[in-house]
mmCIF file of C-alpha atoms in Angstrom:
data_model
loop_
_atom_site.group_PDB
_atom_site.id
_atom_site.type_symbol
_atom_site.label_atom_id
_atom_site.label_comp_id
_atom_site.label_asym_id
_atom_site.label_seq_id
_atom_site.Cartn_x
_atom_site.Cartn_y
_atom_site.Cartn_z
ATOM 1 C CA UNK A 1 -40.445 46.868 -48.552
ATOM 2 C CA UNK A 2 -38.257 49.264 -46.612
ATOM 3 C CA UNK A 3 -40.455 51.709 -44.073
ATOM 4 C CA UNK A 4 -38.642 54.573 -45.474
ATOM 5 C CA UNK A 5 -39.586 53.461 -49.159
ATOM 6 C CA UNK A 6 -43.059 52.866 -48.118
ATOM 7 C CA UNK A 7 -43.142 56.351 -46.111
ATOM 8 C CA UNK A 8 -41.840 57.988 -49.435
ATOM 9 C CA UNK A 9 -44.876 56.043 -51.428
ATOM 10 C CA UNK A 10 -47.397 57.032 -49.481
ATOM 11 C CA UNK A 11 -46.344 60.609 -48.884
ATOM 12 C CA UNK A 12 -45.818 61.496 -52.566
ATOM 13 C CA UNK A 13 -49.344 59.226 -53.093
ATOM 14 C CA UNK A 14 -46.949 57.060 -55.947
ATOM 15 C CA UNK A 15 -48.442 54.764 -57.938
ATOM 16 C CA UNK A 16 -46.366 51.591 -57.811
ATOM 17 C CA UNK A 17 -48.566 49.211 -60.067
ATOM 18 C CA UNK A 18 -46.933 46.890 -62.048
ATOM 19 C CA UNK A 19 -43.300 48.093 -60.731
ATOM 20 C CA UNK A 20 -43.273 46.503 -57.341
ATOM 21 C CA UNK A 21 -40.078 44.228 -58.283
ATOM 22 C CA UNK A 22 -38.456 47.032 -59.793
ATOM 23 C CA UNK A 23 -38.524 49.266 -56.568
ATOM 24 C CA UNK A 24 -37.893 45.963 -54.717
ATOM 25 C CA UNK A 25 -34.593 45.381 -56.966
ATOM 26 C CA UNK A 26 -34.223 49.077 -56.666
ATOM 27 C CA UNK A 27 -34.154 49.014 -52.568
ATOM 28 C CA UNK A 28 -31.385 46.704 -52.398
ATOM 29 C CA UNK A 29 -28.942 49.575 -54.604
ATOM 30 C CA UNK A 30 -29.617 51.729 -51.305
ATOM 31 C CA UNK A 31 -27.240 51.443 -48.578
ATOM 32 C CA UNK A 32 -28.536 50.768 -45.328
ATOM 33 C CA UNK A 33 -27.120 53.903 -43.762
ATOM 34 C CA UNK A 34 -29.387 56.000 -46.311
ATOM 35 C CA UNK A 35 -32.538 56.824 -45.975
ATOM 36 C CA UNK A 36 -35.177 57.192 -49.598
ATOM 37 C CA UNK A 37 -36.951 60.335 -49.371
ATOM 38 C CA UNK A 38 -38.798 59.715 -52.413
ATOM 39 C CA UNK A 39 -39.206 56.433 -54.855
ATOM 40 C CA UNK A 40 -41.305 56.923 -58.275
ATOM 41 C CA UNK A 41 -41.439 54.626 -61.490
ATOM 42 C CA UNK A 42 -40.820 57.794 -64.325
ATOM 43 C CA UNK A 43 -39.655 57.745 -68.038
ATOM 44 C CA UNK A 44 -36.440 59.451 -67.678
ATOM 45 C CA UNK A 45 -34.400 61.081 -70.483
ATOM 46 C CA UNK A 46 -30.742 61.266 -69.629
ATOM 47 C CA UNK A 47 -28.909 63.777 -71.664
ATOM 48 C CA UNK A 48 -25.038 64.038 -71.339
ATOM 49 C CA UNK A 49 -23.361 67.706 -71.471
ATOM 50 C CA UNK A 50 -21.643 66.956 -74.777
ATOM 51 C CA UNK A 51 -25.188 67.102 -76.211
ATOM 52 C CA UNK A 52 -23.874 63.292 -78.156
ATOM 53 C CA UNK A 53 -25.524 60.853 -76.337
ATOM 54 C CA UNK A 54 -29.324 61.273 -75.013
ATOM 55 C CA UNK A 55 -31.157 58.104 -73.685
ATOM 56 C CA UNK A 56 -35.006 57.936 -72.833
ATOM 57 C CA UNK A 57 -35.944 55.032 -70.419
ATOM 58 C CA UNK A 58 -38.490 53.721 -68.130
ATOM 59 C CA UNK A 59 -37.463 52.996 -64.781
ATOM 60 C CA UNK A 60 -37.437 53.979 -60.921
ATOM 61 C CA UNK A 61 -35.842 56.867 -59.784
ATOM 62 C CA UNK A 62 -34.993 57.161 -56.048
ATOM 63 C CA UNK A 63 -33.956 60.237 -53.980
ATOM 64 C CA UNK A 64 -32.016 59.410 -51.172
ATOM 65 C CA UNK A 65 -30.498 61.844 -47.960
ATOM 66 C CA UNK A 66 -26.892 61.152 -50.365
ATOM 67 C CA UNK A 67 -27.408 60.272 -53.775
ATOM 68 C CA UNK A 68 -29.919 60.266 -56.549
ATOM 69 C CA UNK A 69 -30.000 57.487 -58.596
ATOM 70 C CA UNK A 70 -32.148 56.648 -61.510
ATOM 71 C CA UNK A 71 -32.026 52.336 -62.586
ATOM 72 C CA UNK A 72 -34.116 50.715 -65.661
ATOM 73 C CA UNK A 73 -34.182 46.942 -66.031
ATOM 74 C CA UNK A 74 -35.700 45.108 -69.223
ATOM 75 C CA UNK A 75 -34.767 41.607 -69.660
ATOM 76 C CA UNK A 76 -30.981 41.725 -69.914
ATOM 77 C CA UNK A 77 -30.938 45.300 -70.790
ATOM 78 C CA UNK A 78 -29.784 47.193 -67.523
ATOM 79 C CA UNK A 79 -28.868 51.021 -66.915
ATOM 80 C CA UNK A 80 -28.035 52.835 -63.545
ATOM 81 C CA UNK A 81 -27.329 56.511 -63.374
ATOM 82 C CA UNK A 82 -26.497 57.576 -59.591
ATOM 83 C CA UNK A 83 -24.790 61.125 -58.266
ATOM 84 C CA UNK A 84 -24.029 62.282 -55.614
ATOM 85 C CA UNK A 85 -26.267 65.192 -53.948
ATOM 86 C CA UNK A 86 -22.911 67.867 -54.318
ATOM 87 C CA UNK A 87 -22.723 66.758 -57.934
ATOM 88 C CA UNK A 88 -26.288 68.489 -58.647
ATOM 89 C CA UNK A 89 -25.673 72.115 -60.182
ATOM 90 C CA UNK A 90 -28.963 73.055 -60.445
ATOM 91 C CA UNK A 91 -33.342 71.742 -60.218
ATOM 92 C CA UNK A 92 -35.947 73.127 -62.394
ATOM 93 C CA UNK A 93 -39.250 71.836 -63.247
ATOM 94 C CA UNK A 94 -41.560 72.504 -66.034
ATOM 95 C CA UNK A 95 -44.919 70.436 -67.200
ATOM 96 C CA UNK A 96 -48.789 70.960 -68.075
ATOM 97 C CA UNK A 97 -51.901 68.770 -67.949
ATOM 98 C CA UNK A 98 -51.019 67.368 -71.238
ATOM 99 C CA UNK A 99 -46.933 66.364 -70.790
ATOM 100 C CA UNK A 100 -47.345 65.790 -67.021
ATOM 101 C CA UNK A 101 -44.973 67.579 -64.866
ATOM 102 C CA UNK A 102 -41.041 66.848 -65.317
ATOM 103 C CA UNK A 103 -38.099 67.231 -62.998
ATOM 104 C CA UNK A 104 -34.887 68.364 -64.279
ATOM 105 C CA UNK A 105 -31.878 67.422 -62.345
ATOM 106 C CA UNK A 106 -28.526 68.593 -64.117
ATOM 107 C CA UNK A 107 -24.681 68.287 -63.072
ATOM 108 C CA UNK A 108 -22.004 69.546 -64.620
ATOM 109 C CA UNK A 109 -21.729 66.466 -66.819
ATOM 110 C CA UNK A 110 -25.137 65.373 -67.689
ATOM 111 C CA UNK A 111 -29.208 66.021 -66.886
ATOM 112 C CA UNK A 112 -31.746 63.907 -65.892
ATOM 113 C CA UNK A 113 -35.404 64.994 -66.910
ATOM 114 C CA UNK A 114 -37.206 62.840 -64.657
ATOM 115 C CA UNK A 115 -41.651 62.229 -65.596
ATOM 116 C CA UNK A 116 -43.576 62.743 -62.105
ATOM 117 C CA UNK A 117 -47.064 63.952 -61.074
ATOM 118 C CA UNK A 118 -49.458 66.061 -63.356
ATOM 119 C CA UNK A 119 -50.506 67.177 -59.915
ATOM 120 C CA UNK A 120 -48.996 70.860 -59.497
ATOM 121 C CA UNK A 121 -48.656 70.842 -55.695
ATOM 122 C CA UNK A 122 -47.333 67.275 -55.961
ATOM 123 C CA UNK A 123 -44.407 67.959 -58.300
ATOM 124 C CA UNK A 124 -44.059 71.327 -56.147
ATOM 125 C CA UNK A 125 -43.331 69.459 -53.331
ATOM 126 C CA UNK A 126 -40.865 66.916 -55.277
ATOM 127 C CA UNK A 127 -39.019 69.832 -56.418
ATOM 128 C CA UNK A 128 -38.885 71.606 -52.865
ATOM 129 C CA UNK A 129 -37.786 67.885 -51.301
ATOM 130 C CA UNK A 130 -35.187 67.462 -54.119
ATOM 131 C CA UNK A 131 -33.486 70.964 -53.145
ATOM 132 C CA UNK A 132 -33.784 70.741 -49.518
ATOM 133 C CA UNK A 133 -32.271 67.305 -49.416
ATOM 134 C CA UNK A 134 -29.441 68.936 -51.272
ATOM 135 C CA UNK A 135 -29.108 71.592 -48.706
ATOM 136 C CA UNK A 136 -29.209 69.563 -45.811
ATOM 137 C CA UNK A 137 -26.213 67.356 -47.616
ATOM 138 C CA UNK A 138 -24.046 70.048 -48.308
ATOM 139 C CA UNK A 139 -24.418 71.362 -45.089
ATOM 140 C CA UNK A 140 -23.819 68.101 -43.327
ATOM 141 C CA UNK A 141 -20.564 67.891 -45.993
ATOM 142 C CA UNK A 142 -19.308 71.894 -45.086
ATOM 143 C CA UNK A 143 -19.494 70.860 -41.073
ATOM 144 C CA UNK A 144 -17.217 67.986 -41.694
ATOM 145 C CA UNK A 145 -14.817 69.804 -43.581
ATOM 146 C CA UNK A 146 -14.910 72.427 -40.813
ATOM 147 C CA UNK A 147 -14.228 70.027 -38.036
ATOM 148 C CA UNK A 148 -11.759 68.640 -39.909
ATOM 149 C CA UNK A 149 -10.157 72.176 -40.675
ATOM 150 C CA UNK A 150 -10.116 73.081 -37.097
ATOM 151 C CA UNK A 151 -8.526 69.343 -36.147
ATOM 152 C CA UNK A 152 -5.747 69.891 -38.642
ATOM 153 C CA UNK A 153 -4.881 73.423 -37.363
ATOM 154 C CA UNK A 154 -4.484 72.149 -34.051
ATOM 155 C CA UNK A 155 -2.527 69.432 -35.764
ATOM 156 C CA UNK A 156 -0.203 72.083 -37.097
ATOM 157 C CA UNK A 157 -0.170 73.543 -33.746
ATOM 158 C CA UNK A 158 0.689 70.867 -31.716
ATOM 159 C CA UNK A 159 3.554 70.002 -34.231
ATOM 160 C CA UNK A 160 4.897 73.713 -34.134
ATOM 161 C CA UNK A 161 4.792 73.764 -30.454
ATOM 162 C CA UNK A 162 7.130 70.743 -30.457
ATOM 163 C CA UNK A 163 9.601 72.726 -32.851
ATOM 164 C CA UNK A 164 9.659 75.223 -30.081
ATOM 165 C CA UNK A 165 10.133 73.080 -27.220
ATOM 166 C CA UNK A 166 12.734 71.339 -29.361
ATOM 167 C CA UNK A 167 14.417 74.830 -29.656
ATOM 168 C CA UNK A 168 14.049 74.697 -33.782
ATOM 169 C CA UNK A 169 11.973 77.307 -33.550
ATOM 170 C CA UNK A 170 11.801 81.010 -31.946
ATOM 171 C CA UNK A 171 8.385 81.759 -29.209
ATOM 172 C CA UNK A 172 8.172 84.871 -31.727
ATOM 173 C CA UNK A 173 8.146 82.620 -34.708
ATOM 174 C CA UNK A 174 5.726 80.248 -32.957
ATOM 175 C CA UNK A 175 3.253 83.111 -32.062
ATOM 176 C CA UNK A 176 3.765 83.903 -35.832
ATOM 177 C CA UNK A 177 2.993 81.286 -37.337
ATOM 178 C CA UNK A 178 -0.147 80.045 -34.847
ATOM 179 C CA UNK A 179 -1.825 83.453 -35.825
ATOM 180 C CA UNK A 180 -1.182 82.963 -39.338
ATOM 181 C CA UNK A 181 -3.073 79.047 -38.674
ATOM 182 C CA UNK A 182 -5.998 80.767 -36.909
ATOM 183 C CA UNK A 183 -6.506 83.796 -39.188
ATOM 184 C CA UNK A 184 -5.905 86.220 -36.657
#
């Protein structure tokens, strides 16, 4: 088993009886460069935003620093759900003594209403992993676009200084246009 699947286990205090070669067939759907945050068998009910189709499965669900990604295996019968962590619109949870405590993951184009812990502070602390892994993703994914951003102005800079040593274009029209790039 992968240290950061067994972390996850252990940390959440999973039970993984009877669905050890699920997670193990589970592990191997996880790139290498991720790393599981959490790993629980659930019943999930997947509901798509047309309100049509609705399935309700056993299975693993796994919660990675990228993607979530929800897999059930019965004899031949195989399903996989994965999205990415900037698909995920919004995370609620709900649950009592009685239904156990549920996850609700939804995107614009489906939910997933995932069974966890009928421990309060455990499905708490799911929910607060589940949204904080989402922040930390999309703030990973708005520095890259920002480095890129500033490496294509300088792009367009480097280009329009060209045009001026080429004499195509005016110093005045240079200085224009470089303050219109930078947003000064």
């Amino acid at each position: 088993m992968r240290p950061d699947v067994e972390n996850a286990i252990k940390e959440f205090k999973i039970n993984t009886f009877g669905n050890k070669k699920n997670i193990e067939r589970v592990e191997q759907m996880v790139d290498r460069n991720e790393r599981v945050i959490f790993i629980t068998p659930t019943n999930a009910i997947i509901q798509f935003a047309n309100g049509d189709k609705k399935k309700a499965l056993p299975g693993i669900f796994v919660l990675t620093d990228k993607r979530a990604l929800f897999s059930y295996k019965a004899l031949s019968d195989e399903y996989t759900e994965t999205f990415s962590l900037s698909e995920i619109k919004s995370v609620n949870s709900s649950g009592n003594g009685v239904s156990g405590g549920h996850i609700e993951i939804h995107t614009l184009v489906k939910s997933l209403d995932i069974l966890v812990s009928y421990k309060k502070d455990i499905m708490q602390k799911i929910l607060s992993t589940i949204r904080d892994t989402q922040n930390a993703f999309i703030a990973v994914c708005n520095a890259q676009s920002s480095a890129n951003k500033e490496t294509n102005d300088l792009s367009q800079i480097e280009k329009l200084y060209d045009l001026l040593q080429k004499g195509i274009i005016t110093q005045e029209e240079f200085n224009t246009k470089k303050k219109q790039i930078l947003g000064i």
